[in-house]
Amino acid sequence: MKEKINSENLPQHIAVIMDGNGRWAKKKGALRVFGHKHAVKAVRDVTEASAELGVKYLTLYAFSTENWSRPKAEVEALMKLLVSTIRKEVKTLIKNNVKLQSIGNTHDLPKVCQRELEEAKTLTKDNTGLTLILALSYSGRWDILNAVKNIANAVKSGEINPDAIDSNLFSKYLSTDKIPDPELMIRTSGEMRVSNFLLWQLAYSEIYISPILWP
């Protein structure tokens, strides 16, 4: 397929809602955690393909703020999977010149997750190829509200004149500051919604819905 892709029309930034792990596992007669474990391979394949094609930014919706309301056992399993995956993949990221970043309220993650994530980000910070962005404990509404709070504090302290607030300034206070907006958003599993993902940033993105379940 690579030969059929026009590199001049390649999106600079692709965002993905990785949906369908639970349904995939159910079809296999297994628990939802089984689907999450197999989702890791799909993450690896998409990351490697994006890097090979020359995509600059790939954002994966890995864990939303709403996911915290899932059953405790499933959340704990997801957190353990996150830690083990980061540990296993960091050498591959370095080898493939991939820089790891994250967006979201990561302070809500377990301490061990925060530690592994920060270590991987530090180890890959000088890589110059694909930037892989994990959206963890993220939601678009959280991102916008957090930006509003920070701008309000800056106005209160006299750092910002309210008349200077425009879309460019607002974007600088989002978690995606210095990251271009996605030209393309892909969602798997056939669901026709954006699920509180990059609400400001997706304003002009092309959207592709795939019926295929993420794993």
PDB file of C-alpha atoms in Angstrom:
ATOM      1  CA  MET A   1       0.000   0.000   0.000  1.00  0.00           C
ATOM      2  CA  LYS A   2       2.910   2.355   0.667  1.00  0.00           C
ATOM      3  CA  GLU A   3       3.555   2.871  -3.059  1.00  0.00           C
ATOM      4  CA  LYS A   4      -0.039   4.073  -3.549  1.00  0.00           C
ATOM      5  CA  ILE A   5       0.234   6.838  -0.939  1.00  0.00           C
ATOM      6  CA  ASN A   6       1.086  10.348  -2.099  1.00  0.00           C
ATOM      7  CA  SER A   7       3.573  11.557   0.511  1.00  0.00           C
ATOM      8  CA  GLU A   8       2.874  15.188  -0.457  1.00  0.00           C
ATOM      9  CA  ASN A   9      -0.747  14.820   0.716  1.00  0.00           C
ATOM     10  CA  LEU A  10       0.102  12.977   3.920  1.00  0.00           C
ATOM     11  CA  PRO A  11      -1.510  14.418   7.066  1.00  0.00           C
ATOM     12  CA  GLN A  12       1.027  15.971   9.410  1.00  0.00           C
ATOM     13  CA  HIS A  13      -1.034  14.938  12.443  1.00  0.00           C
ATOM     14  CA  ILE A  14      -3.386  11.960  12.753  1.00  0.00           C
ATOM     15  CA  ALA A  15      -5.539  11.429  15.853  1.00  0.00           C
ATOM     16  CA  VAL A  16      -7.138   8.066  16.637  1.00  0.00           C
ATOM     17  CA  ILE A  17      -9.996   7.004  18.914  1.00  0.00           C
ATOM     18  CA  MET A  18      -9.104   3.375  19.581  1.00  0.00           C
ATOM     19  CA  ASP A  19     -12.555   1.883  20.134  1.00  0.00           C
ATOM     20  CA  GLY A  20     -13.909  -1.654  20.253  1.00  0.00           C
ATOM     21  CA  ASN A  21     -11.571  -3.555  22.594  1.00  0.00           C
ATOM     22  CA  GLY A  22     -14.435  -4.823  24.764  1.00  0.00           C
ATOM     23  CA  ARG A  23     -16.614  -5.870  21.839  1.00  0.00           C
ATOM     24  CA  TRP A  24     -13.659  -7.619  20.196  1.00  0.00           C
ATOM     25  CA  ALA A  25     -13.008  -9.581  23.393  1.00  0.00           C
ATOM     26  CA  LYS A  26     -16.709 -10.450  23.751  1.00  0.00           C
ATOM     27  CA  LYS A  27     -16.722 -11.894  20.230  1.00  0.00           C
ATOM     28  CA  LYS A  28     -13.821 -14.098  21.337  1.00  0.00           C
ATOM     29  CA  GLY A  29     -15.748 -15.159  24.440  1.00  0.00           C
ATOM     30  CA  ALA A  30     -13.212 -13.419  26.707  1.00  0.00           C
ATOM     31  CA  LEU A  31     -13.114 -10.645  29.299  1.00  0.00           C
ATOM     32  CA  ARG A  32     -12.672  -7.001  28.255  1.00  0.00           C
ATOM     33  CA  VAL A  33      -9.087  -7.044  29.581  1.00  0.00           C
ATOM     34  CA  PHE A  34      -8.259  -9.615  26.889  1.00  0.00           C
ATOM     35  CA  GLY A  35      -9.242  -7.021  24.284  1.00  0.00           C
ATOM     36  CA  HIS A  36      -7.108  -4.334  25.925  1.00  0.00           C
ATOM     37  CA  LYS A  37      -4.054  -6.617  25.879  1.00  0.00           C
ATOM     38  CA  HIS A  38      -4.501  -7.339  22.178  1.00  0.00           C
ATOM     39  CA  ALA A  39      -5.004  -3.619  21.526  1.00  0.00           C
ATOM     40  CA  VAL A  40      -1.319  -3.095  22.323  1.00  0.00           C
ATOM     41  CA  LYS A  41      -0.291  -4.879  19.115  1.00  0.00           C
ATOM     42  CA  ALA A  42      -2.549  -2.589  17.093  1.00  0.00           C
ATOM     43  CA  VAL A  43      -0.921   0.426  18.792  1.00  0.00           C
ATOM     44  CA  ARG A  44       2.508  -0.895  17.851  1.00  0.00           C
ATOM     45  CA  ASP A  45       1.480  -1.556  14.230  1.00  0.00           C
ATOM     46  CA  VAL A  46      -0.102   1.887  13.766  1.00  0.00           C
ATOM     47  CA  THR A  47       2.859   3.644  15.371  1.00  0.00           C
ATOM     48  CA  GLU A  48       5.383   1.803  13.204  1.00  0.00           C
ATOM     49  CA  ALA A  49       3.339   2.424  10.052  1.00  0.00           C
ATOM     50  CA  SER A  50       2.970   6.140  10.829  1.00  0.00           C
ATOM     51  CA  ALA A  51       6.702   6.484  11.460  1.00  0.00           C
ATOM     52  CA  GLU A  52       7.544   4.640   8.251  1.00  0.00           C
ATOM     53  CA  LEU A  53       5.188   6.790   6.161  1.00  0.00           C
ATOM     54  CA  GLY A  54       6.561  10.039   7.569  1.00  0.00           C
ATOM     55  CA  VAL A  55       3.608  11.183   9.696  1.00  0.00           C
ATOM     56  CA  LYS A  56       4.902  13.802  12.154  1.00  0.00           C
ATOM     57  CA  TYR A  57       2.352  13.453  14.979  1.00  0.00           C
ATOM     58  CA  LEU A  58       0.139  10.559  16.065  1.00  0.00           C
ATOM     59  CA  THR A  59      -2.261  11.069  18.980  1.00  0.00           C
ATOM     60  CA  LEU A  60      -3.917   8.003  20.485  1.00  0.00           C
ATOM     61  CA  TYR A  61      -6.912   8.305  22.826  1.00  0.00           C
ATOM     62  CA  ALA A  62      -5.649   5.751  25.337  1.00  0.00           C
ATOM     63  CA  PHE A  63      -7.664   6.531  28.486  1.00  0.00           C
ATOM     64  CA  SER A  64     -10.407   9.126  28.901  1.00  0.00           C
ATOM     65  CA  THR A  65     -11.539  10.824  32.109  1.00  0.00           C
ATOM     66  CA  GLU A  66     -14.809   8.908  31.707  1.00  0.00           C
ATOM     67  CA  ASN A  67     -12.892   5.606  31.802  1.00  0.00           C
ATOM     68  CA  TRP A  68     -12.290   6.107  35.521  1.00  0.00           C
ATOM     69  CA  SER A  69     -15.949   5.142  36.068  1.00  0.00           C
ATOM     70  CA  ARG A  70     -15.389   1.652  34.650  1.00  0.00           C
ATOM     71  CA  PRO A  71     -15.279  -1.347  37.052  1.00  0.00           C
ATOM     72  CA  LYS A  72     -12.333  -1.093  39.459  1.00  0.00           C
ATOM     73  CA  ALA A  73     -10.795  -4.377  38.312  1.00  0.00           C
ATOM     74  CA  GLU A  74     -10.788  -3.258  34.678  1.00  0.00           C
ATOM     75  CA  VAL A  75      -9.218   0.115  35.517  1.00  0.00           C
ATOM     76  CA  GLU A  76      -6.517  -1.555  37.616  1.00  0.00           C
ATOM     77  CA  ALA A  77      -5.785  -3.990  34.793  1.00  0.00           C
ATOM     78  CA  LEU A  78      -5.541  -1.106  32.315  1.00  0.00           C
ATOM     79  CA  MET A  79      -3.091   0.760  34.562  1.00  0.00           C
ATOM     80  CA  LYS A  80      -0.898  -2.345  34.941  1.00  0.00           C
ATOM     81  CA  LEU A  81      -1.011  -2.837  31.177  1.00  0.00           C
ATOM     82  CA  LEU A  82      -0.023   0.789  30.635  1.00  0.00           C
ATOM     83  CA  VAL A  83       3.035   0.437  32.887  1.00  0.00           C
ATOM     84  CA  SER A  84       4.188  -2.858  31.378  1.00  0.00           C
ATOM     85  CA  THR A  85       3.689  -1.605  27.821  1.00  0.00           C
ATOM     86  CA  ILE A  86       5.702   1.576  28.359  1.00  0.00           C
ATOM     87  CA  ARG A  87       8.521  -0.445  29.940  1.00  0.00           C
ATOM     88  CA  LYS A  88       8.594  -2.921  27.056  1.00  0.00           C
ATOM     89  CA  GLU A  89       8.279  -0.411  24.223  1.00  0.00           C
ATOM     90  CA  VAL A  90      10.632   2.394  25.269  1.00  0.00           C
ATOM     91  CA  LYS A  91      13.677   0.692  23.658  1.00  0.00           C
ATOM     92  CA  THR A  92      11.717   0.280  20.419  1.00  0.00           C
ATOM     93  CA  LEU A  93      10.688   3.940  20.507  1.00  0.00           C
ATOM     94  CA  ILE A  94      14.316   4.986  20.858  1.00  0.00           C
ATOM     95  CA  LYS A  95      15.400   2.593  18.087  1.00  0.00           C
ATOM     96  CA  ASN A  96      12.750   3.999  15.711  1.00  0.00           C
ATOM     97  CA  ASN A  97      13.492   7.648  16.598  1.00  0.00           C
ATOM     98  CA  VAL A  98       9.991   8.133  18.094  1.00  0.00           C
ATOM     99  CA  LYS A  99       9.418  10.853  20.691  1.00  0.00           C
ATOM    100  CA  LEU A 100       6.809  10.083  23.359  1.00  0.00           C
ATOM    101  CA  GLN A 101       4.574  12.818  24.763  1.00  0.00           C
ATOM    102  CA  SER A 102       1.311  12.827  26.707  1.00  0.00           C
ATOM    103  CA  ILE A 103      -1.726  15.040  27.166  1.00  0.00           C
ATOM    104  CA  GLY A 104      -4.356  14.921  29.879  1.00  0.00           C
ATOM    105  CA  ASN A 105      -4.629  15.134  33.646  1.00  0.00           C
ATOM    106  CA  THR A 106      -1.845  12.593  34.186  1.00  0.00           C
ATOM    107  CA  HIS A 107      -1.584  13.543  37.870  1.00  0.00           C
ATOM    108  CA  ASP A 108      -4.656  11.326  38.351  1.00  0.00           C
ATOM    109  CA  LEU A 109      -2.722   8.267  37.164  1.00  0.00           C
ATOM    110  CA  PRO A 110      -1.153   5.937  39.748  1.00  0.00           C
ATOM    111  CA  LYS A 111       2.327   7.088  40.815  1.00  0.00           C
ATOM    112  CA  VAL A 112       4.016   4.129  39.143  1.00  0.00           C
ATOM    113  CA  CYS A 113       2.317   5.039  35.836  1.00  0.00           C
ATOM    114  CA  GLN A 114       3.407   8.659  36.161  1.00  0.00           C
ATOM    115  CA  ARG A 115       6.978   7.565  36.868  1.00  0.00           C
ATOM    116  CA  GLU A 116       7.212   5.177  33.906  1.00  0.00           C
ATOM    117  CA  LEU A 117       5.601   7.729  31.596  1.00  0.00           C
ATOM    118  CA  GLU A 118       7.927  10.560  32.609  1.00  0.00           C
ATOM    119  CA  GLU A 119      10.981   8.317  32.313  1.00  0.00           C
ATOM    120  CA  ALA A 120       9.980   7.227  28.790  1.00  0.00           C
ATOM    121  CA  LYS A 121       9.329  10.845  27.774  1.00  0.00           C
ATOM    122  CA  THR A 122      12.747  11.867  29.083  1.00  0.00           C
ATOM    123  CA  LEU A 123      14.544   9.005  27.330  1.00  0.00           C
ATOM    124  CA  THR A 124      12.902   9.839  23.974  1.00  0.00           C
ATOM    125  CA  LYS A 125      12.852  13.653  24.171  1.00  0.00           C
ATOM    126  CA  ASP A 126      15.712  14.127  21.693  1.00  0.00           C
ATOM    127  CA  ASN A 127      14.223  11.844  19.031  1.00  0.00           C
ATOM    128  CA  THR A 128      13.383  13.669  15.812  1.00  0.00           C
ATOM    129  CA  GLY A 129      10.996  11.322  13.987  1.00  0.00           C
ATOM    130  CA  LEU A 130       7.349  10.652  14.772  1.00  0.00           C
ATOM    131  CA  THR A 131       5.938  12.243  17.929  1.00  0.00           C
ATOM    132  CA  LEU A 132       3.609   9.731  19.600  1.00  0.00           C
ATOM    133  CA  ILE A 133       1.133  11.465  21.925  1.00  0.00           C
ATOM    134  CA  LEU A 134      -0.814   9.391  24.437  1.00  0.00           C
ATOM    135  CA  ALA A 135      -4.047  10.994  25.653  1.00  0.00           C
ATOM    136  CA  LEU A 136      -4.284   9.703  29.228  1.00  0.00           C
ATOM    137  CA  SER A 137      -6.975  10.709  31.715  1.00  0.00           C
ATOM    138  CA  TYR A 138      -7.932  13.138  28.957  1.00  0.00           C
ATOM    139  CA  SER A 139     -11.135  14.762  27.801  1.00  0.00           C
ATOM    140  CA  GLY A 140     -11.743  17.697  25.494  1.00  0.00           C
ATOM    141  CA  ARG A 141     -13.910  19.477  28.064  1.00  0.00           C
ATOM    142  CA  TRP A 142     -11.205  19.077  30.731  1.00  0.00           C
ATOM    143  CA  ASP A 143      -8.648  20.521  28.298  1.00  0.00           C
ATOM    144  CA  ILE A 144     -10.814  23.577  27.531  1.00  0.00           C
ATOM    145  CA  LEU A 145     -11.785  24.194  31.170  1.00  0.00           C
ATOM    146  CA  ASN A 146      -8.159  23.873  32.256  1.00  0.00           C
ATOM    147  CA  ALA A 147      -7.152  26.438  29.633  1.00  0.00           C
ATOM    148  CA  VAL A 148      -9.901  28.826  30.790  1.00  0.00           C
ATOM    149  CA  LYS A 149      -8.757  28.561  34.427  1.00  0.00           C
ATOM    150  CA  ASN A 150      -5.128  29.231  33.513  1.00  0.00           C
ATOM    151  CA  ILE A 151      -6.046  32.203  31.301  1.00  0.00           C
ATOM    152  CA  ALA A 152      -8.278  33.602  34.072  1.00  0.00           C
ATOM    153  CA  ASN A 153      -5.379  33.375  36.530  1.00  0.00           C
ATOM    154  CA  ALA A 154      -3.075  35.077  34.035  1.00  0.00           C
ATOM    155  CA  VAL A 155      -5.596  37.902  33.559  1.00  0.00           C
ATOM    156  CA  LYS A 156      -5.997  38.226  37.322  1.00  0.00           C
ATOM    157  CA  SER A 157      -2.232  38.526  37.817  1.00  0.00           C
ATOM    158  CA  GLY A 158      -1.938  41.098  35.026  1.00  0.00           C
ATOM    159  CA  GLU A 159       0.051  38.840  32.663  1.00  0.00           C
ATOM    160  CA  ILE A 160      -2.671  38.972  29.988  1.00  0.00           C
ATOM    161  CA  ASN A 161      -4.869  41.820  28.797  1.00  0.00           C
ATOM    162  CA  PRO A 162      -8.396  40.395  28.259  1.00  0.00           C
ATOM    163  CA  ASP A 163      -8.559  42.226  24.918  1.00  0.00           C
ATOM    164  CA  ALA A 164      -5.565  40.162  23.747  1.00  0.00           C
ATOM    165  CA  ILE A 165      -7.404  36.849  24.104  1.00  0.00           C
ATOM    166  CA  ASP A 166      -8.035  35.262  20.708  1.00  0.00           C
ATOM    167  CA  SER A 167      -8.037  31.727  19.302  1.00  0.00           C
ATOM    168  CA  ASN A 168      -4.241  31.695  18.906  1.00  0.00           C
ATOM    169  CA  LEU A 169      -3.639  32.681  22.512  1.00  0.00           C
ATOM    170  CA  PHE A 170      -6.305  30.256  23.738  1.00  0.00           C
ATOM    171  CA  SER A 171      -4.626  27.398  21.845  1.00  0.00           C
ATOM    172  CA  LYS A 172      -1.369  28.062  23.678  1.00  0.00           C
ATOM    173  CA  TYR A 173      -3.096  27.203  26.967  1.00  0.00           C
ATOM    174  CA  LEU A 174      -4.381  23.838  25.759  1.00  0.00           C
ATOM    175  CA  SER A 175      -2.447  20.651  26.492  1.00  0.00           C
ATOM    176  CA  THR A 176      -1.618  20.425  22.778  1.00  0.00           C
ATOM    177  CA  ASP A 177       0.352  23.695  22.693  1.00  0.00           C
ATOM    178  CA  LYS A 178       3.077  23.515  19.983  1.00  0.00           C
ATOM    179  CA  ILE A 179       1.319  20.471  18.453  1.00  0.00           C
ATOM    180  CA  PRO A 180      -0.543  21.187  15.173  1.00  0.00           C
ATOM    181  CA  ASP A 181      -4.257  20.398  15.042  1.00  0.00           C
ATOM    182  CA  PRO A 182      -5.031  16.987  13.482  1.00  0.00           C
ATOM    183  CA  GLU A 183      -5.845  17.037   9.786  1.00  0.00           C
ATOM    184  CA  LEU A 184      -7.365  13.571  10.139  1.00  0.00           C
ATOM    185  CA  MET A 185      -9.225  11.855  12.978  1.00  0.00           C
ATOM    186  CA  ILE A 186      -9.882   8.129  12.725  1.00  0.00           C
ATOM    187  CA  ARG A 187     -12.321   6.235  14.928  1.00  0.00           C
ATOM    188  CA  THR A 188     -12.617   2.470  14.908  1.00  0.00           C
ATOM    189  CA  SER A 189     -15.665   0.298  15.760  1.00  0.00           C
ATOM    190  CA  GLY A 190     -18.153   2.260  13.636  1.00  0.00           C
ATOM    191  CA  GLU A 191     -19.394   4.616  16.378  1.00  0.00           C
ATOM    192  CA  MET A 192     -20.325   8.032  14.963  1.00  0.00           C
ATOM    193  CA  ARG A 193     -19.142  10.377  17.710  1.00  0.00           C
ATOM    194  CA  VAL A 194     -15.993  12.137  18.925  1.00  0.00           C
ATOM    195  CA  SER A 195     -16.412  11.069  22.590  1.00  0.00           C
ATOM    196  CA  ASN A 196     -15.034  14.225  24.214  1.00  0.00           C
ATOM    197  CA  PHE A 197     -11.737  13.953  22.304  1.00  0.00           C
ATOM    198  CA  LEU A 198      -9.765  17.053  21.213  1.00  0.00           C
ATOM    199  CA  LEU A 199     -12.975  19.110  20.951  1.00  0.00           C
ATOM    200  CA  TRP A 200     -11.210  22.411  20.145  1.00  0.00           C
ATOM    201  CA  GLN A 201      -8.500  20.833  17.987  1.00  0.00           C
ATOM    202  CA  LEU A 202     -10.840  18.809  15.748  1.00  0.00           C
ATOM    203  CA  ALA A 203     -12.725  21.874  14.496  1.00  0.00           C
ATOM    204  CA  TYR A 204     -11.487  21.473  10.897  1.00  0.00           C
ATOM    205  CA  SER A 205     -10.314  17.852  10.881  1.00  0.00           C
ATOM    206  CA  GLU A 206     -11.425  15.303   8.326  1.00  0.00           C
ATOM    207  CA  ILE A 207     -13.114  12.387  10.119  1.00  0.00           C
ATOM    208  CA  TYR A 208     -12.963   8.747   9.055  1.00  0.00           C
ATOM    209  CA  ILE A 209     -15.078   6.115  10.840  1.00  0.00           C
ATOM    210  CA  SER A 210     -13.916   2.525  10.401  1.00  0.00           C
ATOM    211  CA  PRO A 211     -16.218  -0.411  11.237  1.00  0.00           C
ATOM    212  CA  ILE A 212     -13.174  -2.485  12.277  1.00  0.00           C
ATOM    213  CA  LEU A 213     -12.756  -3.052  16.024  1.00  0.00           C
ATOM    214  CA  TRP A 214      -9.436  -1.641  17.269  1.00  0.00           C
ATOM    215  CA  PRO A 215      -7.572  -4.889  18.120  1.00  0.00           C
TER     216      PRO A 215
END
